[in-house]
Amino acid sequence: MISFYFLIFLLTGFLSFLLTAVFKVIAFKIGAVDYPEERKIHKLPTARLGGVALFISYFTVVFFLVPFEKHILGLFLAALLLLILGIFDDIKGLKPQTKLLGQVLAALIVIASGIGISFITNPFGGFVFLDSLKIPVTLFGQTFHITFWADLFTIIWIIILTNAINFLDGLDGLASGVSGIAALAIFFLSLHPDVAQPQTALLALVLAGAIFGFLPLNFYPAKIFMGDSGSLFLGFVLAVLAIFSGGKIATALLILGLPVLDALWAALRRILAGKSPFKADKKHLHHILLEKGLSQKQVVLLIYLIVFVFGLSALLFRTFYKFIALLFLLIFVLALILFLYFLDTKRPFKKSIDK
């Protein structure tokens, strides 16, 4: 069985690598190119359609391996919506409100396909059920039930994780590498005897294969960017994988706690400044680390290491200790941010870069 999984991982990675190279050429032909400017890091025009290669390689393998059930169709249609939205944003640019609306619609699609969070695990024992409030809705002679709190929680979860990966996409290979680590962690967790969800494991492994096939051309110095088409896709699929078959919210939150906390801090910071929470600025954690003298590779590898350590703890710890690890992660990130900002008061920022 291990050889089967390894073969799937390699084949998906090979397909992703080939498609990434193809879409690198296509991007320049259709103008999906990120040009250097004062607020950007890269020095040469760089293709921006890596997300399309990720999407095609992922679902090509998924459709070949996984039965085409209702929840798979929902995942595909919702991811396709975000991909198209991201392509338009990569080429023409879209308002943040439009992208947010697209994320809500994508979340509603997966909810309609039967994917949702009906409960979350209580770290002190038992479960917290979210399906107590059910609202009947009759449509075309059929009665459906909206589980209000469960559906609302699912929408919020998908939006947070999708934007966390989108905000993280500021350095070569950062968002893709972190997403790959998260996908592998979900794969190993899904294979654990206590979880035993082989289909979810397969979906996560194929995603990891697509990402690591893309990463060689995306790592510094990047030959192609994933663009919003890729970052929205990766964040969305990771969010959905975390809620498949009963939910792995605490696990995903622990693995991706660093980008999630950075995204929430960014949104809060912008709101307090009277700006849109989706308005890009120059104060993400990876930007600050760059400003403090680390190189792009050093920043990316440092964040990889942090995500890997907390991903490993998500695999090894039980629910209560995952909760403790989450608290530690929260304190660690807040302390790191405060420390870096304290240093900034002692030495003014150099010229910054944007998301």
GROMACS .gro file of C-alpha atoms in nm:
model
  355
    1MET     CA    1   0.000   0.000   0.000
    2ILE     CA    2   0.288   0.236   0.078
    3SER     CA    3   0.429   0.179  -0.272
    4PHE     CA    4   0.089   0.266  -0.420
    5TYR     CA    5   0.075   0.596  -0.232
    6PHE     CA    6   0.435   0.675  -0.325
    7LEU     CA    7   0.361   0.605  -0.693
    8ILE     CA    8   0.055   0.832  -0.686
    9PHE     CA    9   0.261   1.106  -0.525
   10LEU     CA   10   0.535   1.077  -0.789
   11LEU     CA   11   0.298   1.062  -1.087
   12THR     CA   12   0.098   1.362  -0.966
   13GLY     CA   13   0.419   1.555  -0.906
   14PHE     CA   14   0.552   1.471  -1.253
   15LEU     CA   15   0.225   1.579  -1.417
   16SER     CA   16   0.222   1.901  -1.214
   17PHE     CA   17   0.583   1.981  -1.308
   18LEU     CA   18   0.510   1.936  -1.681
   19LEU     CA   19   0.190   2.143  -1.668
   20THR     CA   20   0.364   2.416  -1.472
   21ALA     CA   21   0.629   2.444  -1.743
   22VAL     CA   22   0.357   2.460  -2.011
   23PHE     CA   23   0.156   2.729  -1.835
   24LYS     CA   24   0.470   2.931  -1.778
   25VAL     CA   25   0.485   2.971  -2.157
   26ILE     CA   26   0.110   3.032  -2.191
   27ALA     CA   27   0.115   3.303  -1.923
   28PHE     CA   28   0.356   3.516  -2.123
   29LYS     CA   29   0.147   3.472  -2.439
   30ILE     CA   30  -0.178   3.594  -2.276
   31GLY     CA   31  -0.027   3.863  -2.054
   32ALA     CA   32  -0.066   3.689  -1.717
   33VAL     CA   33   0.270   3.823  -1.605
   34ASP     CA   34   0.384   3.989  -1.284
   35TYR     CA   35   0.621   4.272  -1.380
   36PRO     CA   36   0.883   4.413  -1.141
   37GLU     CA   37   0.805   4.741  -0.969
   38GLU     CA   38   0.922   4.930  -0.665
   39ARG     CA   39   0.705   4.746  -0.416
   40LYS     CA   40   0.783   4.399  -0.555
   41ILE     CA   41   1.075   4.170  -0.475
   42HIS     CA   42   1.133   3.993  -0.805
   43LYS     CA   43   1.359   4.153  -1.064
   44LEU     CA   44   1.234   3.988  -1.385
   45PRO     CA   45   0.886   3.949  -1.543
   46THR     CA   46   0.738   3.630  -1.399
   47ALA     CA   47   0.446   3.415  -1.516
   48ARG     CA   48   0.140   3.405  -1.288
   49LEU     CA   49  -0.068   3.103  -1.400
   50GLY     CA   50   0.084   2.838  -1.175
   51GLY     CA   51  -0.253   2.794  -1.009
   52VAL     CA   52  -0.400   2.654  -1.332
   53ALA     CA   53  -0.131   2.386  -1.347
   54LEU     CA   54  -0.201   2.296  -0.983
   55PHE     CA   55  -0.576   2.275  -1.045
   56ILE     CA   56  -0.553   2.060  -1.359
   57SER     CA   57  -0.293   1.820  -1.221
   58TYR     CA   58  -0.489   1.779  -0.897
   59PHE     CA   59  -0.831   1.706  -1.042
   60THR     CA   60  -0.695   1.495  -1.330
   61VAL     CA   61  -0.555   1.249  -1.078
   62VAL     CA   62  -0.851   1.282  -0.837
   63PHE     CA   63  -1.105   1.199  -1.107
   64PHE     CA   64  -0.897   0.898  -1.208
   65LEU     CA   65  -0.866   0.758  -0.854
   66VAL     CA   66  -1.172   0.870  -0.655
   67PRO     CA   67  -1.538   0.781  -0.728
   68PHE     CA   68  -1.725   1.081  -0.869
   69GLU     CA   69  -1.958   1.136  -0.575
   70LYS     CA   70  -2.161   1.440  -0.479
   71HIS     CA   71  -1.901   1.587  -0.242
   72ILE     CA   72  -1.624   1.545  -0.502
   73LEU     CA   73  -1.842   1.729  -0.756
   74GLY     CA   74  -1.900   2.005  -0.501
   75LEU     CA   75  -1.528   2.035  -0.431
   76PHE     CA   76  -1.453   2.052  -0.805
   77LEU     CA   77  -1.719   2.314  -0.891
   78ALA     CA   78  -1.630   2.536  -0.596
   79ALA     CA   79  -1.256   2.512  -0.670
   80LEU     CA   80  -1.325   2.585  -1.038
   81LEU     CA   81  -1.516   2.899  -0.939
   82LEU     CA   82  -1.223   3.023  -0.730
   83LEU     CA   83  -0.976   2.931  -1.004
   84ILE     CA   84  -1.164   3.138  -1.262
   85LEU     CA   85  -1.194   3.423  -1.014
   86GLY     CA   86  -0.820   3.405  -0.945
   87ILE     CA   87  -0.731   3.401  -1.317
   88PHE     CA   88  -0.931   3.720  -1.373
   89ASP     CA   89  -0.759   3.875  -1.074
   90ASP     CA   90  -0.415   3.768  -1.202
   91ILE     CA   91  -0.480   3.920  -1.546
   92LYS     CA   92  -0.710   4.217  -1.488
   93GLY     CA   93  -0.732   4.263  -1.112
   94LEU     CA   94  -1.049   4.233  -0.905
   95LYS     CA   95  -1.190   4.421  -0.608
   96PRO     CA   96  -1.148   4.247  -0.270
   97GLN     CA   97  -1.527   4.243  -0.231
   98THR     CA   98  -1.560   4.042  -0.551
   99LYS     CA   99  -1.307   3.784  -0.433
  100LEU     CA  100  -1.481   3.760  -0.095
  101LEU     CA  101  -1.818   3.704  -0.262
  102GLY     CA  102  -1.661   3.429  -0.472
  103GLN     CA  103  -1.529   3.260  -0.158
  104VAL     CA  104  -1.873   3.271   0.004
  105LEU     CA  105  -2.031   3.120  -0.308
  106ALA     CA  106  -1.765   2.849  -0.316
  107ALA     CA  107  -1.836   2.768   0.048
  108LEU     CA  108  -2.210   2.748  -0.024
  109ILE     CA  109  -2.143   2.507  -0.311
  110VAL     CA  110  -1.955   2.263  -0.089
  111ILE     CA  111  -2.219   2.295   0.182
  112ALA     CA  112  -2.489   2.212  -0.076
  113SER     CA  113  -2.287   1.905  -0.175
  114GLY     CA  114  -2.303   1.773   0.181
  115ILE     CA  115  -1.971   1.896   0.315
  116GLY     CA  116  -1.990   2.078   0.647
  117ILE     CA  117  -1.882   2.100   1.010
  118SER     CA  118  -2.154   1.953   1.228
  119PHE     CA  119  -1.942   1.936   1.543
  120ILE     CA  120  -1.606   2.032   1.685
  121THR     CA  121  -1.412   1.842   1.949
  122ASN     CA  122  -1.412   1.988   2.298
  123PRO     CA  123  -1.049   1.984   2.421
  124PHE     CA  124  -1.178   1.909   2.772
  125GLY     CA  125  -1.383   1.611   2.658
  126GLY     CA  126  -1.683   1.539   2.436
  127PHE     CA  127  -1.804   1.742   2.141
  128VAL     CA  128  -1.965   2.077   2.067
  129PHE     CA  129  -2.251   2.016   1.822
  130LEU     CA  130  -2.336   2.288   1.572
  131ASP     CA  131  -2.645   2.136   1.410
  132SER     CA  132  -2.901   2.210   1.681
  133LEU     CA  133  -3.066   2.497   1.488
  134LYS     CA  134  -3.220   2.362   1.167
  135ILE     CA  135  -3.421   2.584   0.935
  136PRO     CA  136  -3.645   2.400   0.683
  137VAL     CA  137  -3.646   2.542   0.330
  138THR     CA  138  -3.877   2.415   0.055
  139LEU     CA  139  -3.744   2.440  -0.300
  140PHE     CA  140  -3.896   2.281  -0.612
  141GLY     CA  141  -4.119   2.067  -0.396
  142GLN     CA  142  -3.827   1.937  -0.189
  143THR     CA  143  -3.762   2.029   0.173
  144PHE     CA  144  -3.404   2.100   0.275
  145HIS     CA  145  -3.268   2.192   0.616
  146ILE     CA  146  -3.019   2.471   0.674
  147THR     CA  147  -2.812   2.390   0.983
  148PHE     CA  148  -2.751   2.752   1.067
  149TRP     CA  149  -2.455   2.741   1.306
  150ALA     CA  150  -2.283   2.454   1.128
  151ASP     CA  151  -2.315   2.622   0.788
  152LEU     CA  152  -2.205   2.960   0.924
  153PHE     CA  153  -1.902   2.805   1.092
  154THR     CA  154  -1.814   2.621   0.769
  155ILE     CA  155  -1.831   2.943   0.564
  156ILE     CA  156  -1.615   3.134   0.814
  157TRP     CA  157  -1.362   2.849   0.832
  158ILE     CA  158  -1.328   2.830   0.452
  159ILE     CA  159  -1.291   3.207   0.417
  160ILE     CA  160  -1.026   3.227   0.692
  161LEU     CA  161  -0.811   2.943   0.559
  162THR     CA  162  -0.846   3.048   0.195
  163ASN     CA  163  -0.730   3.400   0.274
  164ALA     CA  164  -0.456   3.280   0.510
  165ILE     CA  165  -0.285   3.103   0.219
  166ASN     CA  166  -0.359   3.395  -0.013
  167PHE     CA  167  -0.198   3.642   0.230
  168LEU     CA  168   0.098   3.406   0.274
  169ASP     CA  169   0.181   3.416  -0.096
  170GLY     CA  170   0.438   3.691  -0.066
  171LEU     CA  171   0.772   3.514  -0.111
  172ASP     CA  172   0.890   3.258  -0.365
  173GLY     CA  173   0.776   2.911  -0.262
  174LEU     CA  174   0.630   3.019   0.071
  175ALA     CA  175   0.258   2.952   0.026
  176SER     CA  176   0.314   2.645  -0.189
  177GLY     CA  177   0.565   2.484   0.048
  178VAL     CA  178   0.353   2.550   0.358
  179SER     CA  179   0.045   2.411   0.179
  180GLY     CA  180   0.243   2.102   0.078
  181ILE     CA  181   0.349   2.037   0.438
  182ALA     CA  182  -0.012   2.080   0.551
  183ALA     CA  183  -0.141   1.842   0.283
  184LEU     CA  184   0.111   1.574   0.385
  185ALA     CA  185   0.014   1.616   0.751
  186ILE     CA  186  -0.357   1.567   0.665
  187PHE     CA  187  -0.259   1.260   0.458
  188PHE     CA  188  -0.073   1.093   0.745
  189LEU     CA  189  -0.343   1.187   0.995
  190SER     CA  190  -0.617   1.043   0.772
  191LEU     CA  191  -0.429   0.711   0.756
  192HIS     CA  192  -0.401   0.688   1.134
  193PRO     CA  193  -0.607   0.394   1.271
  194ASP     CA  194  -0.803   0.629   1.499
  195VAL     CA  195  -0.915   0.830   1.194
  196ALA     CA  196  -0.910   0.570   0.912
  197GLN     CA  197  -1.025   0.789   0.622
  198PRO     CA  198  -0.842   0.651   0.316
  199GLN     CA  199  -1.032   0.865   0.064
  200THR     CA  200  -0.945   1.185   0.248
  201ALA     CA  201  -0.587   1.061   0.272
  202LEU     CA  202  -0.577   1.007  -0.105
  203LEU     CA  203  -0.721   1.353  -0.175
  204ALA     CA  204  -0.458   1.510   0.053
  205LEU     CA  205  -0.173   1.307  -0.099
  206VAL     CA  206  -0.267   1.406  -0.455
  207LEU     CA  207  -0.273   1.770  -0.346
  208ALA     CA  208   0.073   1.730  -0.191
  209GLY     CA  209   0.201   1.570  -0.510
  210ALA     CA  210   0.065   1.855  -0.723
  211ILE     CA  211   0.225   2.111  -0.492
  212PHE     CA  212   0.568   1.949  -0.475
  213GLY     CA  213   0.569   1.907  -0.852
  214PHE     CA  214   0.503   2.280  -0.881
  215LEU     CA  215   0.747   2.387  -0.610
  216PRO     CA  216   1.077   2.342  -0.804
  217LEU     CA  217   0.968   2.615  -1.047
  218ASN     CA  218   0.818   2.829  -0.771
  219PHE     CA  219   1.100   2.821  -0.516
  220TYR     CA  220   1.349   3.109  -0.510
  221PRO     CA  221   1.425   3.237  -0.763
  222ALA     CA  222   1.074   3.162  -0.892
  223LYS     CA  223   1.020   3.092  -1.261
  224ILE     CA  224   0.643   3.106  -1.213
  225PHE     CA  225   0.404   3.235  -0.945
  226MET     CA  226   0.085   3.059  -0.845
  227GLY     CA  227  -0.102   3.389  -0.846
  228ASP     CA  228  -0.438   3.428  -0.675
  229SER     CA  229  -0.563   3.143  -0.894
  230GLY     CA  230  -0.328   2.913  -0.704
  231SER     CA  231  -0.333   3.057  -0.354
  232LEU     CA  232  -0.714   3.071  -0.341
  233PHE     CA  233  -0.731   2.715  -0.477
  234LEU     CA  234  -0.481   2.574  -0.227
  235GLY     CA  235  -0.631   2.749   0.075
  236PHE     CA  236  -0.980   2.640  -0.025
  237VAL     CA  237  -0.894   2.273  -0.083
  238LEU     CA  238  -0.701   2.253   0.245
  239ALA     CA  239  -1.001   2.404   0.426
  240VAL     CA  240  -1.236   2.147   0.272
  241LEU     CA  241  -1.002   1.852   0.337
  242ALA     CA  242  -0.994   1.955   0.701
  243ILE     CA  243  -1.373   1.915   0.728
  244PHE     CA  244  -1.418   1.599   0.522
  245SER     CA  245  -1.557   1.297   0.705
  246GLY     CA  246  -1.615   1.447   1.047
  247GLY     CA  247  -1.359   1.720   1.062
  248LYS     CA  248  -0.996   1.788   1.146
  249ILE     CA  249  -1.034   2.154   1.235
  250ALA     CA  250  -0.802   2.154   1.535
  251THR     CA  251  -0.540   1.965   1.339
  252ALA     CA  252  -0.552   2.198   1.039
  253LEU     CA  253  -0.557   2.501   1.266
  254LEU     CA  254  -0.246   2.376   1.445
  255ILE     CA  255  -0.062   2.297   1.120
  256LEU     CA  256  -0.156   2.627   0.957
  257GLY     CA  257  -0.173   2.829   1.277
  258LEU     CA  258   0.111   3.060   1.177
  259PRO     CA  259  -0.042   3.180   0.847
  260VAL     CA  260  -0.391   3.189   1.001
  261LEU     CA  261  -0.277   3.407   1.292
  262ASP     CA  262  -0.078   3.628   1.056
  263ALA     CA  263  -0.387   3.668   0.834
  264LEU     CA  264  -0.614   3.750   1.128
  265TRP     CA  265  -0.358   3.999   1.262
  266ALA     CA  266  -0.332   4.158   0.918
  267ALA     CA  267  -0.711   4.189   0.889
  268LEU     CA  268  -0.743   4.338   1.240
  269ARG     CA  269  -0.455   4.578   1.179
  270ARG     CA  270  -0.611   4.706   0.858
  271ILE     CA  271  -0.958   4.743   1.011
  272LEU     CA  272  -0.818   4.942   1.305
  273ALA     CA  273  -0.641   5.165   1.051
  274GLY     CA  274  -0.974   5.228   0.877
  275LYS     CA  275  -0.881   5.018   0.571
  276SER     CA  276  -1.029   4.711   0.405
  277PRO     CA  277  -0.910   4.387   0.573
  278PHE     CA  278  -0.816   4.268   0.223
  279LYS     CA  279  -0.608   4.575   0.139
  280ALA     CA  280  -0.249   4.456   0.089
  281ASP     CA  281   0.014   4.614   0.311
  282LYS     CA  282   0.382   4.568   0.392
  283LYS     CA  283   0.358   4.426   0.744
  284HIS     CA  284   0.306   4.053   0.711
  285LEU     CA  285   0.536   3.845   0.927
  286HIS     CA  286   0.746   3.731   0.631
  287HIS     CA  287   0.790   4.094   0.523
  288ILE     CA  288   0.906   4.192   0.871
  289LEU     CA  289   1.156   3.905   0.880
  290LEU     CA  290   1.294   4.024   0.547
  291GLU     CA  291   1.326   4.374   0.682
  292LYS     CA  292   1.527   4.242   0.975
  293GLY     CA  293   1.796   4.112   0.742
  294LEU     CA  294   1.699   3.754   0.661
  295SER     CA  295   1.717   3.645   0.299
  296GLN     CA  296   1.415   3.516   0.108
  297LYS     CA  297   1.538   3.157   0.138
  298GLN     CA  298   1.604   3.195   0.511
  299VAL     CA  299   1.257   3.337   0.579
  300VAL     CA  300   1.085   3.066   0.374
  301LEU     CA  301   1.284   2.783   0.531
  302LEU     CA  302   1.226   2.923   0.882
  303ILE     CA  303   0.849   2.929   0.826
  304TYR     CA  304   0.865   2.580   0.673
  305LEU     CA  305   1.036   2.462   0.992
  306ILE     CA  306   0.776   2.622   1.219
  307VAL     CA  307   0.488   2.474   1.019
  308PHE     CA  308   0.660   2.132   1.012
  309VAL     CA  309   0.711   2.129   1.390
  310PHE     CA  310   0.348   2.217   1.462
  311GLY     CA  311   0.234   1.977   1.190
  312LEU     CA  312   0.429   1.700   1.362
  313SER     CA  313   0.269   1.790   1.694
  314ALA     CA  314  -0.073   1.769   1.525
  315LEU     CA  315   0.006   1.410   1.429
  316LEU     CA  316   0.148   1.308   1.767
  317PHE     CA  317  -0.076   1.488   2.016
  318ARG     CA  318  -0.431   1.409   2.121
  319THR     CA  319  -0.704   1.672   2.133
  320PHE     CA  320  -0.624   1.829   2.472
  321TYR     CA  321  -0.254   1.859   2.395
  322LYS     CA  322  -0.334   1.999   2.051
  323PHE     CA  323  -0.528   2.270   2.236
  324ILE     CA  324  -0.223   2.338   2.454
  325ALA     CA  325  -0.003   2.349   2.144
  326LEU     CA  326  -0.243   2.598   1.983
  327LEU     CA  327  -0.217   2.823   2.288
  328PHE     CA  328   0.162   2.796   2.272
  329LEU     CA  329   0.155   2.881   1.901
  330LEU     CA  330  -0.064   3.185   1.970
  331ILE     CA  331   0.173   3.309   2.241
  332PHE     CA  332   0.476   3.237   2.021
  333VAL     CA  333   0.341   3.428   1.720
  334LEU     CA  334   0.225   3.724   1.928
  335ALA     CA  335   0.560   3.740   2.108
  336LEU     CA  336   0.746   3.720   1.776
  337ILE     CA  337   0.538   3.997   1.621
  338LEU     CA  338   0.577   4.222   1.926
  339PHE     CA  339   0.952   4.154   1.939
  340LEU     CA  340   0.999   4.239   1.572
  341TYR     CA  341   0.794   4.557   1.605
  342PHE     CA  342   0.994   4.651   1.914
  343LEU     CA  343   1.311   4.617   1.708
  344ASP     CA  344   1.151   4.833   1.444
  345THR     CA  345   1.110   5.119   1.691
  346LYS     CA  346   1.486   5.103   1.743
  347ARG     CA  347   1.573   5.092   1.372
  348PRO     CA  348   1.346   5.234   1.104
  349PHE     CA  349   1.224   5.005   0.829
  350LYS     CA  350   1.416   4.994   0.508
  351LYS     CA  351   1.223   5.013   0.183
  352SER     CA  352   0.941   4.761   0.221
  353ILE     CA  353   0.769   4.530  -0.019
  354ASP     CA  354   0.404   4.443  -0.063
  355LYS     CA  355   0.216   4.117  -0.039
   0.00000   0.00000   0.00000
